[in-house]
Structure formats: structure tokens, C-alpha cells
mmCIF file of C-alpha atoms in Angstrom:
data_model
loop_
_atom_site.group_PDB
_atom_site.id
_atom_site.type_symbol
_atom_site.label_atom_id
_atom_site.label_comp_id
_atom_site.label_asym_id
_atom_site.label_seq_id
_atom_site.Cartn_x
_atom_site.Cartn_y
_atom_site.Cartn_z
ATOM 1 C CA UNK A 167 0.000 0.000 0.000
ATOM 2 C CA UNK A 168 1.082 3.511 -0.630
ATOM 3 C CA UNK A 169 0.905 6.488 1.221
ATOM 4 C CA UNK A 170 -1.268 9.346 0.836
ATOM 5 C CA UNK A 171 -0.566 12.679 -1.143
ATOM 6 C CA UNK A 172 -1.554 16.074 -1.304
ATOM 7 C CA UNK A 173 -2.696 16.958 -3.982
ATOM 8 C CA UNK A 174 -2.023 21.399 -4.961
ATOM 9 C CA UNK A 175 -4.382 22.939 -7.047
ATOM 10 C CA UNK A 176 -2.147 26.200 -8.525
ATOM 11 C CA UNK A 177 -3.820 29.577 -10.506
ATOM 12 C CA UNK A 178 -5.424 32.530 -10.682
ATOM 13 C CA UNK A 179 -8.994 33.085 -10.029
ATOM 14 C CA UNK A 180 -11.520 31.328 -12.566
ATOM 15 C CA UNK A 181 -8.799 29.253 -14.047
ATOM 16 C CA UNK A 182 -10.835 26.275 -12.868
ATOM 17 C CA UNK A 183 -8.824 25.086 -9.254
ATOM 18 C CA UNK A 184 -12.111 24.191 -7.746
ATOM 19 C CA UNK A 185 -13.347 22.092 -10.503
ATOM 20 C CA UNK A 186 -10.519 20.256 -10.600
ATOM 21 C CA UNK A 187 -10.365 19.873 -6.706
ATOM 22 C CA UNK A 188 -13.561 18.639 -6.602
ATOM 23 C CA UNK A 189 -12.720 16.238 -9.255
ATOM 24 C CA UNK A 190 -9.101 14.815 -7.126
ATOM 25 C CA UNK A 191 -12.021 15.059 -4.634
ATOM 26 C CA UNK A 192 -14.437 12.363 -5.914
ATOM 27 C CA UNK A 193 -11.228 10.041 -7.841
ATOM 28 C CA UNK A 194 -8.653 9.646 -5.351
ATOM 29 C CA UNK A 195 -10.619 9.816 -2.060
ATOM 30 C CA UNK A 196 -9.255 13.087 -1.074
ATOM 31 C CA UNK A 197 -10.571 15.591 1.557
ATOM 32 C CA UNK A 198 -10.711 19.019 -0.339
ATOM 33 C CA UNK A 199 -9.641 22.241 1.508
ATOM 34 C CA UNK A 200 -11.305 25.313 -0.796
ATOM 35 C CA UNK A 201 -10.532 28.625 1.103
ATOM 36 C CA UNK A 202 -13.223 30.891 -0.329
ATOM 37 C CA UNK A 203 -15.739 28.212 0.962
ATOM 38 C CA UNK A 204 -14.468 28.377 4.500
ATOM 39 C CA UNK A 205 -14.293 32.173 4.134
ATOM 40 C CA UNK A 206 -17.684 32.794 2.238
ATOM 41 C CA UNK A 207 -19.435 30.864 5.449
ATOM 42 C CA UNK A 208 -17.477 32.870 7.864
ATOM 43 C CA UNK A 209 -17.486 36.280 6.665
ATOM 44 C CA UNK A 210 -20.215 36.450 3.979
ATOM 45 C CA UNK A 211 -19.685 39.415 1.406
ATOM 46 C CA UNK A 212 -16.352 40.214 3.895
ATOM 47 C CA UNK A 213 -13.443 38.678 2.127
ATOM 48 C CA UNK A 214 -10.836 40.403 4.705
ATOM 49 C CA UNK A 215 -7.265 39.487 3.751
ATOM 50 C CA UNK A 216 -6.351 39.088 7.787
ATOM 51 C CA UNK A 217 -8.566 36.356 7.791
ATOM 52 C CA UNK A 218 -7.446 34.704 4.719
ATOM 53 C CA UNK A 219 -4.310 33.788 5.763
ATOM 54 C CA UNK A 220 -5.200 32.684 9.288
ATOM 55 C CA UNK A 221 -7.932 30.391 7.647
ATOM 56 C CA UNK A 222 -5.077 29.071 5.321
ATOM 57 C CA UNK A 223 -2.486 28.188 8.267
ATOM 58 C CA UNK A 224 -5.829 26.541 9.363
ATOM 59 C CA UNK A 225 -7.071 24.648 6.854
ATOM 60 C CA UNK A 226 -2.771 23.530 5.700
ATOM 61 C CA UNK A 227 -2.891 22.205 9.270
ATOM 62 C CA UNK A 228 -5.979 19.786 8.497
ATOM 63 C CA UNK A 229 -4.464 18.835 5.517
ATOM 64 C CA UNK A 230 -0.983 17.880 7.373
ATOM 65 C CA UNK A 231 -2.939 15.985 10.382
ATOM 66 C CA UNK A 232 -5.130 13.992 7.005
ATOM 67 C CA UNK A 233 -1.938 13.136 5.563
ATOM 68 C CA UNK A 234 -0.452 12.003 9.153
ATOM 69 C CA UNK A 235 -3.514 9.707 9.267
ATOM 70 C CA UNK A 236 -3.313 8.368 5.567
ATOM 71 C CA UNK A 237 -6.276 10.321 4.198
ATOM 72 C CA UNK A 238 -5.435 12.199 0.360
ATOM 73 C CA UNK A 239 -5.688 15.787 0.854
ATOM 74 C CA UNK A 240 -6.389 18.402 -2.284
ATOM 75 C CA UNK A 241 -5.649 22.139 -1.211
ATOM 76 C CA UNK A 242 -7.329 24.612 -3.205
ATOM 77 C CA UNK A 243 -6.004 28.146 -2.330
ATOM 78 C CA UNK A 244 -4.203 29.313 -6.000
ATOM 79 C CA UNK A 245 -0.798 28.716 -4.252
ATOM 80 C CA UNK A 246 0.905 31.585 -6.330
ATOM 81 C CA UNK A 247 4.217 31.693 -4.891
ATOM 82 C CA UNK A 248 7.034 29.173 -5.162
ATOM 83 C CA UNK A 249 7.722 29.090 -1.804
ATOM 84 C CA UNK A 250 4.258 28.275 -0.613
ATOM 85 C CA UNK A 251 4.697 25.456 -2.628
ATOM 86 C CA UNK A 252 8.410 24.751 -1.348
ATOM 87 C CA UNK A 253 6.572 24.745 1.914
ATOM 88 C CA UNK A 254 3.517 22.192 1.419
ATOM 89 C CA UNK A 255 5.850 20.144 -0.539
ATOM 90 C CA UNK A 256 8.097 19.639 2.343
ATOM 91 C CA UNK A 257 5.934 19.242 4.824
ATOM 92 C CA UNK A 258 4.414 16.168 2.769
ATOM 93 C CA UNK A 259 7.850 14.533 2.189
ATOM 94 C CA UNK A 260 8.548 14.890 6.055
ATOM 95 C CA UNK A 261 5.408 12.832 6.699
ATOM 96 C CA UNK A 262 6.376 10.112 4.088
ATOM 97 C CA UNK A 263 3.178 11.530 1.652
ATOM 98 C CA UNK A 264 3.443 12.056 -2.510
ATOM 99 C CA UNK A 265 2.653 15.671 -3.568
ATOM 100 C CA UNK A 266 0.628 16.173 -7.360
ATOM 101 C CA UNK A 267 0.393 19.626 -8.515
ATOM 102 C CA UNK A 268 -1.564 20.693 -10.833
ATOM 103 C CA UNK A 269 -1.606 24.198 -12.752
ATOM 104 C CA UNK A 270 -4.849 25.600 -13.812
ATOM 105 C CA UNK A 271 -4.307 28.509 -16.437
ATOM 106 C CA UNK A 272 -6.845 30.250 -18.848
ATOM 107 C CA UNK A 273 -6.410 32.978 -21.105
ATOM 108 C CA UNK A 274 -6.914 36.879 -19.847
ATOM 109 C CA UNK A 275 -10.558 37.121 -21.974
ATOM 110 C CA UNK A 276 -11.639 33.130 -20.825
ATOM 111 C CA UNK A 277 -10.929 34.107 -17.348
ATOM 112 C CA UNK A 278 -13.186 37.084 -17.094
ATOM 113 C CA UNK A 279 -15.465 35.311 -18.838
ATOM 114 C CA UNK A 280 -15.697 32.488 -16.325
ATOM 115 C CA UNK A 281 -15.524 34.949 -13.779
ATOM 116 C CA UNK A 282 -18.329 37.374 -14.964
ATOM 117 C CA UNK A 283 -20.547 33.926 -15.477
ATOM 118 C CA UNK A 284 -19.847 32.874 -11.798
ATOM 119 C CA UNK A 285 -20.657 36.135 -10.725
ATOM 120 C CA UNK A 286 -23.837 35.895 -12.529
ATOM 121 C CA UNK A 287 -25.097 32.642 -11.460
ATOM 122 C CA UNK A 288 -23.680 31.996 -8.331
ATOM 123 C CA UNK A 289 -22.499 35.422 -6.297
ATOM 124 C CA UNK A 290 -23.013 33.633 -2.980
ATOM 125 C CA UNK A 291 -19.711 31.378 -4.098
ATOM 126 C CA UNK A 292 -17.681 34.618 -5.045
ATOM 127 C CA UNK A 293 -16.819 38.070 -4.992
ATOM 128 C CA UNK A 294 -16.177 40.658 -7.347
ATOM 129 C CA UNK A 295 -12.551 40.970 -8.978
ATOM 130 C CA UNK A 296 -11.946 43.944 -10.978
ATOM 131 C CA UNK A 297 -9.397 43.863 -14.179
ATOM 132 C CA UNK A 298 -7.169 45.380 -12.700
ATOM 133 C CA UNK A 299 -6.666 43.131 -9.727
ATOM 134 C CA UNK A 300 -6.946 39.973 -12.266
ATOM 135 C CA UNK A 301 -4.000 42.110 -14.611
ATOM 136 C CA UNK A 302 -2.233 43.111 -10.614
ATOM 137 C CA UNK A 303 -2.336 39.165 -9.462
ATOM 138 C CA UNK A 304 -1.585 37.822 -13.568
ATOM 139 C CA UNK A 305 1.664 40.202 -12.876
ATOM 140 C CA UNK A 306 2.262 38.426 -9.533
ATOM 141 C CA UNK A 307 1.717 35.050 -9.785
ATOM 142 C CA UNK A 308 5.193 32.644 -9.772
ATOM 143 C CA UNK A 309 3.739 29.962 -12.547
ATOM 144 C CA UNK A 310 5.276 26.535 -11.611
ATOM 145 C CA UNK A 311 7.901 25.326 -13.151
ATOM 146 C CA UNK A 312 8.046 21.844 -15.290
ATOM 147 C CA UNK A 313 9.861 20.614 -12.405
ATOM 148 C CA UNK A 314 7.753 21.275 -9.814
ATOM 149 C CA UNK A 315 4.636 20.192 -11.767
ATOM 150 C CA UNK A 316 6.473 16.877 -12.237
ATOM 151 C CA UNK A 317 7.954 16.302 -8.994
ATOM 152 C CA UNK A 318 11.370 16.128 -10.496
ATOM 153 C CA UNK A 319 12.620 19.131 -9.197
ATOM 154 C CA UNK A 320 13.806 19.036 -5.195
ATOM 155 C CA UNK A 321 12.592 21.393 -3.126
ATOM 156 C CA UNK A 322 14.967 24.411 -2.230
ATOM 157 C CA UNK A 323 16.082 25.819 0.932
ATOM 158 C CA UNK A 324 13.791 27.931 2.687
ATOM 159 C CA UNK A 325 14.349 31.462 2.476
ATOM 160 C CA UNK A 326 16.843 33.489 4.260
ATOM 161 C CA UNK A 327 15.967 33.718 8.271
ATOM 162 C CA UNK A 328 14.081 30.434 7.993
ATOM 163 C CA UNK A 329 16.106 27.106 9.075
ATOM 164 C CA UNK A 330 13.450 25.061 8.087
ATOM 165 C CA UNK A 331 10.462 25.436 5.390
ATOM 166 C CA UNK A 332 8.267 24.912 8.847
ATOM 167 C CA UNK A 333 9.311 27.869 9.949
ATOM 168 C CA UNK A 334 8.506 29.689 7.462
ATOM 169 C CA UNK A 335 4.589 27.790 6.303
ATOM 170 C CA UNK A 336 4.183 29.090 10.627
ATOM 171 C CA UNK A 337 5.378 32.822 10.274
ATOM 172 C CA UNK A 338 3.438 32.625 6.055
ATOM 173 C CA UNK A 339 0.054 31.473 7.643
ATOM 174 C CA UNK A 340 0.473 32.446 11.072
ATOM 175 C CA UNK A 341 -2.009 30.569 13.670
ATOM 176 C CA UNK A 342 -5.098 33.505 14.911
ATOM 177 C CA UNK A 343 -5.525 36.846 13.438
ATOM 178 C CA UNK A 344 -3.186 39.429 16.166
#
């Protein structure tokens, strides 16, 4: 029998994450962690970014305890920095699980599209994103690499001040809102 893995849903907004989350979902067994779910039932029409991160350290530390137990875990947050990735990556090789990532990209005009239709249909699953933040977080976002997306590429040392990549997935999703 193998171990469990953790499965990394990685984009932008309306790329189609949570699809494919729910997908990994309902095929490999997995418990899915969708952010905007857990923050649309706790603060409504609120999306404050204080709480966003707190429900992230949250929800990564569900997903670690799953994996500890054997369970497959999909985490759908966008994950748009490599070392967020670095970080879940590592923390699933220290408990022995497999890591899948998978990268979820549309074009500029398909994503506003999707977006503007989910906005339509469903508001209570969303909020409003303007161009300019989609053209702001499209400017942002570190697109994984072939390696990563393969697993063929190690994981790096954590950044500088950080001896270990726990360190720094604590002081990136820190534990309550100060």
C-alpha cells in the first residue's frame, strides 16, 4: 500500500482550481480544503485578507494531520508563490506523503469570462474581482515550473531567516488573526 498525497491545485482566479479539486475530490478519495468556501461561510460578502491567511495556516494544518492519518488531501487556495509550494511540498515529504500539482491557467478574456458567469449565477460562491486586480495578481503570480509540476525538481532551501520550510509555512500562515 502507498501512502497518501496532497494533492495542490495552482492559478489565478476562474482558471478552474475548484473544478478540478472537486474532481481529485471524488477520484482519489481526497478531503478538499477550498478557502473561499471556508471564508464565504465565515465572513459572507467580507473577504478580509487578515482572515485569509489565518484560515489558510488553518485549513494547511488539516491537511498535514489527514496526511499524518493516511487520508489524500487536495488544497485549493491558487498557491501563487514558489515558496508556498516549497513549503507544502516539504511538509508532505517529512510525513512520508506524494505531492501532485496541478496548474490551472486560462487565457486573460476566458478568465473574465468564467468569472463574470460565476458572478452571474452563483455570487453567494464569489466576490467581485476587478481587471485590474486579475491584470495586478496575472503580474504576480510565480507559474510553476516543469519541475515542480512533475515532482522532479527538489525542493529548495527555505528562504533566508528560515532554518526550516516549517518555519517559514508558521510565520506565512500564522495561527489567529493578532
Amino acid at each position: 500500500m502507498t501512502g497518501p498525497t496532497l494533492y495542490l491545485t495552482v492559478g489565478l482566479p476562474g482558471t478552474g482550481k475548484t473544478t478540478e479539486a472537486r474532481r481529485i475530490e471524488v477520484e482519489e478519495k481526497a478531503l478538499r480544503l477550498t478557502k473561499d468556501e471556508w471564508v464565504k461561510a465565515l465572513y459572507g460578502l467580507a473577504n478580509p485578507p487578515s482572515a485569509s491567511d489565518v484560515i489558510e495556516g488553518r485549513l494547511i494544518e488539516i491537511a498535514l494531520r489527514a496526511l499524518e492519518l493516511g487520508i489524500n488531501v487536495v488544497i485549493d487556495f491558487g498557491l501563487w508563490s514558489r515558496e508556498e509550494r516549497s513549503a507544502l511540498r516539504q511538509a508532505a515529504a517529512d510525513l512520508g506523503a506524494a505531492v501532485v500539482m496541478r496548474y490551472c491557467e486560462l487565457t486573460p478574456a476566458e478568465q473574465r469570462r468564467r468569472l463574470d458567469r460565476r458572478q452571474a449565477e452563483e455570487p453567494h460562491t464569489t466576490w467581485h474581482m476587478s481587471d485590474e486586480e486579475l491584470a495586478t495578481w496575472a503580474a504576480v503570480i510565480e507559474v510553476p515550473t516543469p519541475g515542480e509540476l512533475d515532482g522532479s525538481e527538489g525542493v529548495n532551501d527555505p528562504p533566508e531567516g528560515f532554518s526550516t520550510w516549517g518555519e517559514w509555512r508558521r510565520h506565512r500562515w500564522p495561527p489567529s488573526i493578532s
